[in-house]
Amino acid sequence: MNYRTIEIFLDLVQTRNITKTAQRLYLAQSTVSKRLAALEEELGYSLIQRTKGRREILLTRQGEQFISVAERWKNLFEETESLKNASLSTIMLGISESSYYGFIAPFLRRFMEAHPDIRIVASIYNSDQIYQMMDNHMLDYGITAYESERAGISNQCISRQKLCLIRYSAKPEEGQVISAAALDPAKEIRFTGGNFRSMNHWRKTWFSGKNESRLELNTVQGIVPFLDGTDYWAVCTPSMAASIARNVSLQIYQMEDCADTWELFFLKREGEEAQKTTAAMQFEAELFAYVEAFSENE
C-alpha cells in the first residue's frame, strides 16, 4: 500500500464515482481504476462491486470494513511524515530575486545535497519586504540588495559585482565594451521592485536621472521575451546576465566609464538562539566559503 492509493480509495468512498475522484485528484480515470485494482490484488479481496452501466460505486462488505483501516493507515502515515519533518533542522531564508538565480540558487542546491538533514524554506521577496520580515522575526536570514541600519539586525556585504549591460545578439562575442553614449534610453528595460542604488546612480550620471524607459519589470526572468530578437537593453550584474543567457542569446557588455557596483548584504538577527544551532552554523560557514570562492572567480 502507498499513500496515493489509500487517498484514491478514501476519495472514492466520498464521491462514489471514479470520474469525480479522478478530477478531484488530477488523475486520469484509467489511473484511478488501475490503482484501485492493484490495491485489491494486494489485499486479496474486492473493495467495490463492478456492475456494467452503473456510474455510482458500491462497496463490497470488505470494502466497507476497509474504510476504517484505510483511515487509520493514512493518519499514521501523515503522523510519521510530520515527525520526520520535525526532525529536520529548518532554515528560513528571504532572498531578493536579483540575487537568486545566478548567485544564491547554485549554493542552495549544493548545500541541500550535502545536508539531507537540513530543510531550507527559501522565499523570494524584494529587499524592503525582507527587512520587514526580519524585523518581525519571520526569517532566520535575509539577502538584500541594499544596506539598512535596523535595531537587532546585523548586515554584512557579501558580494560586489560590477554592472554590465545586456542586449540580444545572435552571435555574441567576448570582451565587448559599450558606452552610454551609444544607448537609446527609451530602449532600456528597467528592473523595479527593489532599491537599486548603483543602477540609479549610473542613470543619473549618464541620463541626468530621466526615466525615458517604456518598459519596467519587477522580475529578472521576465525580461527574456522582451530581449529575444529585439534591440532592448538592460543593466544588471554578471551573475544575473549569466542566468538570463541560459534562455536567450545575449551580448554581455562591459560598461565604459562605469565604477558603480552591485552590492548584496547578508542579514541575520543579533543574539538569536536559532542561529547557534549546528545547522545554522553550517549554513553560515558554507555560504561565506561559497561567497569567497565566487568573488575569486569573477
mmCIF file of N, CA and C in Angstrom, residues 181-231:
data_model
loop_
_atom_site.group_PDB
_atom_site.id
_atom_site.type_symbol
_atom_site.label_atom_id
_atom_site.label_comp_id
_atom_site.label_asym_id
_atom_site.label_seq_id
_atom_site.Cartn_x
_atom_site.Cartn_y
_atom_site.Cartn_z
ATOM 1 N N ALA A 181 26.843 56.601 -24.353
ATOM 2 C CA ALA A 181 26.502 57.480 -25.474
ATOM 3 C C ALA A 181 25.896 56.699 -26.641
ATOM 4 N N ALA A 182 26.161 55.389 -26.694
ATOM 5 C CA ALA A 182 25.665 54.565 -27.797
ATOM 6 C C ALA A 182 24.284 53.975 -27.518
ATOM 7 N N LEU A 183 23.693 54.336 -26.382
ATOM 8 C CA LEU A 183 22.441 53.714 -25.958
ATOM 9 C C LEU A 183 21.251 54.646 -26.140
ATOM 10 N N ASP A 184 20.112 54.062 -26.489
ATOM 11 C CA ASP A 184 18.848 54.780 -26.554
ATOM 12 C C ASP A 184 18.132 54.556 -25.225
ATOM 13 N N PRO A 185 17.982 55.605 -24.390
ATOM 14 C CA PRO A 185 17.362 55.422 -23.069
ATOM 15 C C PRO A 185 15.951 54.838 -23.137
ATOM 16 N N ALA A 186 15.241 55.094 -24.235
ATOM 17 C CA ALA A 186 13.875 54.589 -24.374
ATOM 18 C C ALA A 186 13.843 53.076 -24.552
ATOM 19 N N LYS A 187 14.981 52.490 -24.902
ATOM 20 C CA LYS A 187 15.046 51.049 -25.138
ATOM 21 C C LYS A 187 15.482 50.275 -23.891
ATOM 22 N N GLU A 188 15.678 50.983 -22.781
ATOM 23 C CA GLU A 188 16.104 50.277 -21.571
ATOM 24 C C GLU A 188 14.940 49.538 -20.937
ATOM 25 N N ILE A 189 15.199 48.322 -20.482
ATOM 26 C CA ILE A 189 14.264 47.594 -19.627
ATOM 27 C C ILE A 189 14.744 47.781 -18.202
ATOM 28 N N ARG A 190 13.949 48.455 -17.415
ATOM 29 C CA ARG A 190 14.365 48.792 -16.056
ATOM 30 C C ARG A 190 13.811 47.790 -15.064
ATOM 31 N N PHE A 191 14.674 47.367 -14.150
ATOM 32 C CA PHE A 191 14.233 46.492 -13.074
ATOM 33 C C PHE A 191 13.650 47.346 -11.953
ATOM 34 N N THR A 192 12.468 46.966 -11.489
ATOM 35 C CA THR A 192 11.824 47.669 -10.381
ATOM 36 C C THR A 192 11.573 46.672 -9.257
ATOM 37 N N GLY A 193 10.976 47.132 -8.171
ATOM 38 C CA GLY A 193 10.655 46.243 -7.060
ATOM 39 C C GLY A 193 11.767 46.143 -6.041
ATOM 40 N N GLY A 194 12.786 46.963 -6.177
ATOM 41 C CA GLY A 194 13.903 46.920 -5.222
ATOM 42 C C GLY A 194 14.576 48.268 -5.152
ATOM 43 N N ASN A 195 15.553 48.370 -4.282
ATOM 44 C CA ASN A 195 16.301 49.607 -4.106
ATOM 45 C C ASN A 195 17.634 49.444 -4.849
ATOM 46 N N PHE A 196 17.645 49.793 -6.139
ATOM 47 C CA PHE A 196 18.796 49.537 -6.990
ATOM 48 C C PHE A 196 19.649 50.813 -7.092
ATOM 49 N N ARG A 197 20.381 51.089 -6.036
ATOM 50 C CA ARG A 197 21.093 52.359 -5.927
ATOM 51 C C ARG A 197 22.171 52.511 -6.996
ATOM 52 N N SER A 198 22.924 51.449 -7.245
ATOM 53 C CA SER A 198 24.017 51.565 -8.216
ATOM 54 C C SER A 198 23.483 51.839 -9.618
ATOM 55 N N MET A 199 22.396 51.166 -9.993
ATOM 56 C CA MET A 199 21.793 51.411 -11.308
ATOM 57 C C MET A 199 21.265 52.834 -11.392
ATOM 58 N N ASN A 200 20.610 53.289 -10.332
ATOM 59 C CA ASN A 200 20.055 54.644 -10.332
ATOM 60 C C ASN A 200 21.160 55.695 -10.428
ATOM 61 N N HIS A 201 22.294 55.441 -9.753
ATOM 62 C CA HIS A 201 23.408 56.381 -9.811
ATOM 63 C C HIS A 201 23.986 56.428 -11.215
ATOM 64 N N TRP A 202 24.101 55.276 -11.855
ATOM 65 C CA TRP A 202 24.623 55.223 -13.228
ATOM 66 C C TRP A 202 23.709 55.996 -14.176
ATOM 67 N N ARG A 203 22.402 55.816 -14.034
ATOM 68 C CA ARG A 203 21.456 56.541 -14.903
ATOM 69 C C ARG A 203 21.546 58.057 -14.665
ATOM 70 N N LYS A 204 21.673 58.425 -13.393
ATOM 71 C CA LYS A 204 21.757 59.852 -13.077
ATOM 72 C C LYS A 204 23.006 60.467 -13.698
ATOM 73 N N THR A 205 24.099 59.694 -13.700
ATOM 74 C CA THR A 205 25.355 60.185 -14.257
ATOM 75 C C THR A 205 25.257 60.397 -15.762
ATOM 76 N N TRP A 206 24.648 59.437 -16.478
ATOM 77 C CA TRP A 206 24.663 59.463 -17.939
ATOM 78 C C TRP A 206 23.395 60.013 -18.576
ATOM 79 N N PHE A 207 22.264 59.899 -17.882
ATOM 80 C CA PHE A 207 20.998 60.342 -18.486
ATOM 81 C C PHE A 207 20.292 61.378 -17.624
ATOM 82 N N SER A 208 21.047 62.013 -16.730
ATOM 83 C CA SER A 208 20.519 63.073 -15.853
ATOM 84 C C SER A 208 19.339 62.597 -15.009
ATOM 85 N N GLY A 209 19.256 61.284 -14.785
ATOM 86 C CA GLY A 209 18.198 60.752 -13.935
ATOM 87 C C GLY A 209 16.840 60.669 -14.592
ATOM 88 N N LYS A 210 16.729 61.033 -15.866
ATOM 89 C CA LYS A 210 15.438 60.992 -16.547
ATOM 90 C C LYS A 210 15.024 59.546 -16.827
ATOM 91 N N ASN A 211 13.751 59.265 -16.629
ATOM 92 C CA ASN A 211 13.235 57.923 -16.903
ATOM 93 C C ASN A 211 12.511 57.937 -18.241
ATOM 94 N N GLU A 212 13.221 57.588 -19.300
ATOM 95 C CA GLU A 212 12.623 57.531 -20.635
ATOM 96 C C GLU A 212 12.243 56.104 -21.022
ATOM 97 N N SER A 213 12.507 55.159 -20.139
ATOM 98 C CA SER A 213 12.212 53.762 -20.432
ATOM 99 C C SER A 213 10.712 53.540 -20.597
ATOM 100 N N ARG A 214 10.364 52.722 -21.585
ATOM 101 C CA ARG A 214 8.959 52.395 -21.835
ATOM 102 C C ARG A 214 8.566 51.057 -21.221
ATOM 103 N N LEU A 215 9.537 50.369 -20.599
ATOM 104 C CA LEU A 215 9.243 49.051 -20.047
ATOM 105 C C LEU A 215 9.951 48.865 -18.707
ATOM 106 N N GLU A 216 9.176 48.558 -17.664
ATOM 107 C CA GLU A 216 9.717 48.267 -16.348
ATOM 108 C C GLU A 216 9.197 46.910 -15.886
ATOM 109 N N LEU A 217 10.086 46.113 -15.301
ATOM 110 C CA LEU A 217 9.733 44.771 -14.835
ATOM 111 C C LEU A 217 10.250 44.566 -13.422
ATOM 112 N N ASN A 218 9.503 43.818 -12.627
ATOM 113 C CA ASN A 218 9.976 43.507 -11.271
ATOM 114 C C ASN A 218 10.420 42.056 -11.152
ATOM 115 N N THR A 219 10.777 41.440 -12.285
ATOM 116 C CA THR A 219 11.248 40.069 -12.288
ATOM 117 C C THR A 219 12.425 39.920 -13.240
ATOM 118 N N VAL A 220 13.445 39.205 -12.806
ATOM 119 C CA VAL A 220 14.634 39.014 -13.639
ATOM 120 C C VAL A 220 14.326 38.157 -14.849
ATOM 121 N N GLN A 221 13.699 36.995 -14.630
ATOM 122 C CA GLN A 221 13.431 36.086 -15.738
ATOM 123 C C GLN A 221 12.370 36.621 -16.695
ATOM 124 N N GLY A 222 11.546 37.556 -16.236
ATOM 125 C CA GLY A 222 10.512 38.125 -17.094
ATOM 126 C C GLY A 222 11.059 38.987 -18.217
ATOM 127 N N ILE A 223 12.362 39.264 -18.158
ATOM 128 C CA ILE A 223 12.980 40.106 -19.177
ATOM 129 C C ILE A 223 13.194 39.362 -20.488
ATOM 130 N N VAL A 224 13.251 38.020 -20.434
ATOM 131 C CA VAL A 224 13.639 37.205 -21.586
ATOM 132 C C VAL A 224 12.798 37.468 -22.839
ATOM 133 N N PRO A 225 11.455 37.448 -22.781
ATOM 134 C CA PRO A 225 10.667 37.653 -24.008
ATOM 135 C C PRO A 225 10.893 39.010 -24.668
ATOM 136 N N PHE A 226 11.285 40.003 -23.871
ATOM 137 C CA PHE A 226 11.460 41.344 -24.415
ATOM 138 C C PHE A 226 12.860 41.566 -24.992
ATOM 139 N N LEU A 227 13.829 40.778 -24.541
ATOM 140 C CA LEU A 227 15.173 40.879 -25.099
ATOM 141 C C LEU A 227 15.320 40.071 -26.386
ATOM 142 N N ASP A 228 14.640 38.939 -26.443
ATOM 143 C CA ASP A 228 14.839 37.978 -27.528
ATOM 144 C C ASP A 228 14.500 38.590 -28.889
ATOM 145 N N GLY A 229 15.530 38.781 -29.716
ATOM 146 C CA GLY A 229 15.339 39.275 -31.080
ATOM 147 C C GLY A 229 15.047 40.751 -31.199
ATOM 148 N N THR A 230 15.245 41.519 -30.110
ATOM 149 C CA THR A 230 14.954 42.956 -30.147
ATOM 150 C C THR A 230 16.219 43.761 -29.860
ATOM 151 N N ASP A 231 16.074 45.097 -29.886
ATOM 152 C CA ASP A 231 17.209 45.954 -29.537
ATOM 153 C C ASP A 231 17.034 46.596 -28.165
#
